[in-house]
Amino acid sequence: HVQLVESGGGPVQTGGSLTLSCAASGQITKSYCMGWFRQAPGKEREVVAATRSGGGHTYYADSVKGRFTISQDNAKNTLYLQMNNLKPEDTAIYYCAANSRGGPWPRCFTVNGYTYWGQGTQVTVS
């Protein structure tokens, strides 16, 4: 079982930066993949970025490519999302997620591909 706790959200001005952290209680190296998702008011939860354990695979939504970077520190059991050049449309609750079941890599880009979720952290860009 994995518990995930996000932190690092908050208010930020347009063009600013934030780094989100997701601390895992279990060994995230045992997760097949981990991802960041976001959900804005009135919208469905959408993938922001995903990374596959073992390295070599990362995925970014088109809307964040070149601005956001996903990374993980296995020694600290922590997943990160570095967000630069933030825009008002990035405003949302951001969730981290872990998949322990495996499956095709594209499954890591979908909400249904994940077993464990954090409680979310609010990011507000104005």
mmCIF file of N, CA, C and O in Angstrom, residues 41-90:
data_model
loop_
_atom_site.group_PDB
_atom_site.id
_atom_site.type_symbol
_atom_site.label_atom_id
_atom_site.label_comp_id
_atom_site.label_asym_id
_atom_site.label_seq_id
_atom_site.Cartn_x
_atom_site.Cartn_y
_atom_site.Cartn_z
ATOM 1 N N PRO A 41 -11.887 23.683 -11.739
ATOM 2 C CA PRO A 41 -13.330 23.683 -11.445
ATOM 3 C C PRO A 41 -14.157 23.445 -12.696
ATOM 4 O O PRO A 41 -13.939 24.083 -13.728
ATOM 5 N N GLY A 42 -15.079 22.492 -12.591
ATOM 6 C CA GLY A 42 -15.960 22.206 -13.709
ATOM 7 C C GLY A 42 -15.352 21.385 -14.819
ATOM 8 O O GLY A 42 -15.997 21.147 -15.846
ATOM 9 N N LYS A 43 -14.116 20.953 -14.630
ATOM 10 C CA LYS A 43 -13.441 20.167 -15.666
ATOM 11 C C LYS A 43 -13.050 18.800 -15.129
ATOM 12 O O LYS A 43 -12.964 18.583 -13.929
ATOM 13 N N GLU A 44 -12.785 17.901 -16.062
ATOM 14 C CA GLU A 44 -12.362 16.566 -15.671
ATOM 15 C C GLU A 44 -10.882 16.580 -15.281
ATOM 16 O O GLU A 44 -10.115 17.449 -15.711
ATOM 17 N N ARG A 45 -10.517 15.611 -14.490
ATOM 18 C CA ARG A 45 -9.114 15.459 -14.109
ATOM 19 C C ARG A 45 -8.319 15.056 -15.356
ATOM 20 O O ARG A 45 -8.735 14.191 -16.121
ATOM 21 N N GLU A 46 -7.175 15.703 -15.538
ATOM 22 C CA GLU A 46 -6.375 15.443 -16.724
ATOM 23 C C GLU A 46 -4.914 15.208 -16.348
ATOM 24 O O GLU A 46 -4.428 15.734 -15.341
ATOM 25 N N VAL A 47 -4.245 14.435 -17.177
ATOM 26 C CA VAL A 47 -2.839 14.167 -16.936
ATOM 27 C C VAL A 47 -2.011 15.410 -17.243
ATOM 28 O O VAL A 47 -2.303 16.160 -18.184
ATOM 29 N N VAL A 48 -1.007 15.642 -16.411
ATOM 30 C CA VAL A 48 -0.044 16.711 -16.644
ATOM 31 C C VAL A 48 1.280 16.116 -17.096
ATOM 32 O O VAL A 48 1.852 16.519 -18.098
ATOM 33 N N ALA A 49 1.753 15.123 -16.334
ATOM 34 C CA ALA A 49 3.027 14.489 -16.653
ATOM 35 C C ALA A 49 3.075 13.121 -15.999
ATOM 36 O O ALA A 49 2.407 12.886 -14.995
ATOM 37 N N ALA A 50 3.873 12.229 -16.568
ATOM 38 C CA ALA A 50 4.022 10.889 -16.009
ATOM 39 C C ALA A 50 5.451 10.431 -16.215
ATOM 40 O O ALA A 50 6.132 10.855 -17.158
ATOM 41 N N THR A 51 5.893 9.563 -15.318
ATOM 42 C CA THR A 51 7.227 9.011 -15.441
ATOM 43 C C THR A 51 7.177 7.525 -15.091
ATOM 44 O O THR A 51 6.424 7.105 -14.222
ATOM 45 N N ARG A 52 7.973 6.761 -15.792
ATOM 46 C CA ARG A 52 7.975 5.318 -15.587
ATOM 47 C C ARG A 52 9.170 4.940 -14.750
ATOM 48 O O ARG A 52 10.288 5.395 -15.009
ATOM 49 N N SER A 53 8.939 4.134 -13.727
ATOM 50 C CA SER A 53 10.026 3.687 -12.859
ATOM 51 C C SER A 53 11.075 2.956 -13.678
ATOM 52 O O SER A 53 10.762 2.241 -14.604
ATOM 53 N N GLY A 54 12.318 3.170 -13.332
ATOM 54 C CA GLY A 54 13.403 2.580 -14.098
ATOM 55 C C GLY A 54 14.004 3.572 -15.069
ATOM 56 O O GLY A 54 15.022 3.301 -15.694
ATOM 57 N N GLY A 55 13.347 4.731 -15.175
ATOM 58 C CA GLY A 55 13.902 5.789 -15.991
ATOM 59 C C GLY A 55 13.658 5.613 -17.468
ATOM 60 O O GLY A 55 13.216 4.586 -17.938
ATOM 61 N N GLY A 56 13.904 6.640 -18.199
ATOM 62 C CA GLY A 56 13.863 6.571 -19.640
ATOM 63 C C GLY A 56 12.537 6.922 -20.262
ATOM 64 O O GLY A 56 12.460 7.082 -21.488
ATOM 65 N N HIS A 57 11.494 7.004 -19.475
ATOM 66 C CA HIS A 57 10.193 7.326 -20.037
ATOM 67 C C HIS A 57 9.562 8.464 -19.252
ATOM 68 O O HIS A 57 9.401 8.370 -18.043
ATOM 69 N N THR A 58 9.234 9.518 -19.969
ATOM 70 C CA THR A 58 8.449 10.587 -19.391
ATOM 71 C C THR A 58 7.412 11.016 -20.419
ATOM 72 O O THR A 58 7.610 10.854 -21.633
ATOM 73 N N TYR A 59 6.317 11.544 -19.904
ATOM 74 C CA TYR A 59 5.229 12.016 -20.768
ATOM 75 C C TYR A 59 4.762 13.355 -20.236
ATOM 76 O O TYR A 59 4.668 13.553 -19.016
ATOM 77 N N TYR A 60 4.483 14.274 -21.153
ATOM 78 C CA TYR A 60 3.944 15.574 -20.783
ATOM 79 C C TYR A 60 2.738 15.887 -21.659
ATOM 80 O O TYR A 60 2.741 15.628 -22.872
ATOM 81 N N ALA A 61 1.740 16.465 -21.043
ATOM 82 C CA ALA A 61 0.629 16.987 -21.828
ATOM 83 C C ALA A 61 1.150 18.123 -22.699
ATOM 84 O O ALA A 61 2.083 18.846 -22.317
ATOM 85 N N ASP A 62 0.567 18.275 -23.870
ATOM 86 C CA ASP A 62 1.012 19.323 -24.795
ATOM 87 C C ASP A 62 0.978 20.700 -24.148
ATOM 88 O O ASP A 62 1.831 21.551 -24.423
ATOM 89 N N SER A 63 0.018 20.915 -23.274
ATOM 90 C CA SER A 63 -0.175 22.235 -22.672
ATOM 91 C C SER A 63 0.945 22.626 -21.711
ATOM 92 O O SER A 63 1.079 23.804 -21.372
ATOM 93 N N VAL A 64 1.745 21.654 -21.272
ATOM 94 C CA VAL A 64 2.805 21.963 -20.304
ATOM 95 C C VAL A 64 4.199 21.659 -20.824
ATOM 96 O O VAL A 64 5.194 21.933 -20.134
ATOM 97 N N LYS A 65 4.297 21.101 -22.012
ATOM 98 C CA LYS A 65 5.608 20.771 -22.577
ATOM 99 C C LYS A 65 6.496 22.004 -22.638
ATOM 100 O O LYS A 65 6.073 23.076 -23.049
ATOM 101 N N GLY A 66 7.745 21.826 -22.190
ATOM 102 C CA GLY A 66 8.694 22.929 -22.208
ATOM 103 C C GLY A 66 8.603 23.828 -20.990
ATOM 104 O O GLY A 66 9.474 24.675 -20.781
ATOM 105 N N ARG A 67 7.561 23.657 -20.170
ATOM 106 C CA ARG A 67 7.397 24.495 -18.980
ATOM 107 C C ARG A 67 7.484 23.678 -17.689
ATOM 108 O O ARG A 67 7.951 24.181 -16.670
ATOM 109 N N PHE A 68 6.995 22.440 -17.713
ATOM 110 C CA PHE A 68 6.955 21.592 -16.524
ATOM 111 C C PHE A 68 7.960 20.453 -16.663
ATOM 112 O O PHE A 68 8.210 19.962 -17.765
ATOM 113 N N THR A 69 8.504 20.012 -15.521
ATOM 114 C CA THR A 69 9.432 18.884 -15.497
ATOM 115 C C THR A 69 9.068 17.955 -14.354
ATOM 116 O O THR A 69 8.974 18.390 -13.207
ATOM 117 N N ILE A 70 8.867 16.684 -14.673
ATOM 118 C CA ILE A 70 8.583 15.676 -13.656
ATOM 119 C C ILE A 70 9.879 14.949 -13.320
ATOM 120 O O ILE A 70 10.700 14.672 -14.195
ATOM 121 N N SER A 71 10.065 14.661 -12.027
ATOM 122 C CA SER A 71 11.252 13.929 -11.621
ATOM 123 C C SER A 71 10.938 13.188 -10.331
ATOM 124 O O SER A 71 9.957 13.491 -9.658
ATOM 125 N N GLN A 72 11.749 12.202 -10.017
ATOM 126 C CA GLN A 72 11.551 11.489 -8.767
ATOM 127 C C GLN A 72 12.894 11.203 -8.109
ATOM 128 O O GLN A 72 13.895 10.983 -8.789
ATOM 129 N N ASP A 73 12.887 11.241 -6.793
ATOM 130 C CA ASP A 73 14.061 10.930 -5.989
ATOM 131 C C ASP A 73 13.741 9.659 -5.228
ATOM 132 O O ASP A 73 13.017 9.684 -4.235
ATOM 133 N N ASN A 74 14.241 8.538 -5.719
ATOM 134 C CA ASN A 74 13.905 7.256 -5.100
ATOM 135 C C ASN A 74 14.426 7.147 -3.682
ATOM 136 O O ASN A 74 13.802 6.511 -2.832
ATOM 137 N N ALA A 75 15.555 7.772 -3.403
ATOM 138 C CA ALA A 75 16.105 7.713 -2.048
ATOM 139 C C ALA A 75 15.200 8.412 -1.051
ATOM 140 O O ALA A 75 15.118 8.018 0.114
ATOM 141 N N LYS A 76 14.507 9.455 -1.518
ATOM 142 C CA LYS A 76 13.611 10.204 -0.643
ATOM 143 C C LYS A 76 12.160 9.793 -0.824
ATOM 144 O O LYS A 76 11.274 10.349 -0.174
ATOM 145 N N ASN A 77 11.919 8.821 -1.725
ATOM 146 C CA ASN A 77 10.541 8.408 -2.015
ATOM 147 C C ASN A 77 9.654 9.601 -2.342
ATOM 148 O O ASN A 77 8.536 9.734 -1.821
ATOM 149 N N THR A 78 10.150 10.474 -3.175
ATOM 150 C CA THR A 78 9.433 11.698 -3.474
ATOM 151 C C THR A 78 9.380 11.946 -4.975
ATOM 152 O O THR A 78 10.374 11.761 -5.682
ATOM 153 N N LEU A 79 8.217 12.355 -5.427
ATOM 154 C CA LEU A 79 7.987 12.743 -6.814
ATOM 155 C C LEU A 79 7.871 14.259 -6.853
ATOM 156 O O LEU A 79 7.283 14.864 -5.946
ATOM 157 N N TYR A 80 8.419 14.875 -7.889
ATOM 158 C CA TYR A 80 8.389 16.329 -8.005
ATOM 159 C C TYR A 80 7.759 16.760 -9.318
ATOM 160 O O TYR A 80 7.761 16.023 -10.311
ATOM 161 N N LEU A 81 7.251 17.991 -9.313
ATOM 162 C CA LEU A 81 6.808 18.626 -10.539
ATOM 163 C C LEU A 81 7.285 20.069 -10.489
ATOM 164 O O LEU A 81 6.768 20.877 -9.708
ATOM 165 N N GLN A 82 8.292 20.369 -11.300
ATOM 166 C CA GLN A 82 8.790 21.729 -11.414
ATOM 167 C C GLN A 82 7.960 22.439 -12.470
ATOM 168 O O GLN A 82 7.889 21.980 -13.617
ATOM 169 N N MET A 83 7.346 23.545 -12.083
ATOM 170 C CA MET A 83 6.464 24.268 -12.992
ATOM 171 C C MET A 83 7.006 25.678 -13.200
ATOM 172 O O MET A 83 7.143 26.435 -12.231
ATOM 173 N N ASN A 84 7.333 25.992 -14.432
ATOM 174 C CA ASN A 84 7.856 27.311 -14.787
ATOM 175 C C ASN A 84 6.911 28.023 -15.735
ATOM 176 O O ASN A 84 6.079 27.403 -16.389
ATOM 177 N N ASN A 85 7.072 29.325 -15.821
ATOM 178 C CA ASN A 85 6.270 30.140 -16.737
ATOM 179 C C ASN A 85 4.781 29.815 -16.587
ATOM 180 O O ASN A 85 4.080 29.535 -17.570
ATOM 181 N N LEU A 86 4.318 29.857 -15.370
ATOM 182 C CA LEU A 86 2.936 29.473 -15.093
ATOM 183 C C LEU A 86 1.950 30.450 -15.706
ATOM 184 O O LEU A 86 2.215 31.664 -15.803
ATOM 185 N N LYS A 87 0.811 29.904 -16.123
ATOM 186 C CA LYS A 87 -0.235 30.676 -16.773
ATOM 187 C C LYS A 87 -1.529 30.535 -15.981
ATOM 188 O O LYS A 87 -1.715 29.551 -15.266
ATOM 189 N N PRO A 88 -2.437 31.479 -16.112
ATOM 190 C CA PRO A 88 -3.712 31.363 -15.386
ATOM 191 C C PRO A 88 -4.434 30.053 -15.671
ATOM 192 O O PRO A 88 -5.095 29.504 -14.775
ATOM 193 N N GLU A 89 -4.303 29.533 -16.868
ATOM 194 C CA GLU A 89 -4.971 28.271 -17.211
ATOM 195 C C GLU A 89 -4.344 27.063 -16.522
ATOM 196 O O GLU A 89 -4.877 25.952 -16.613
ATOM 197 N N ASP A 90 -3.229 27.255 -15.822
ATOM 198 C CA ASP A 90 -2.642 26.185 -15.028
ATOM 199 C C ASP A 90 -3.300 26.082 -13.652
ATOM 200 O O ASP A 90 -3.002 25.161 -12.876
#
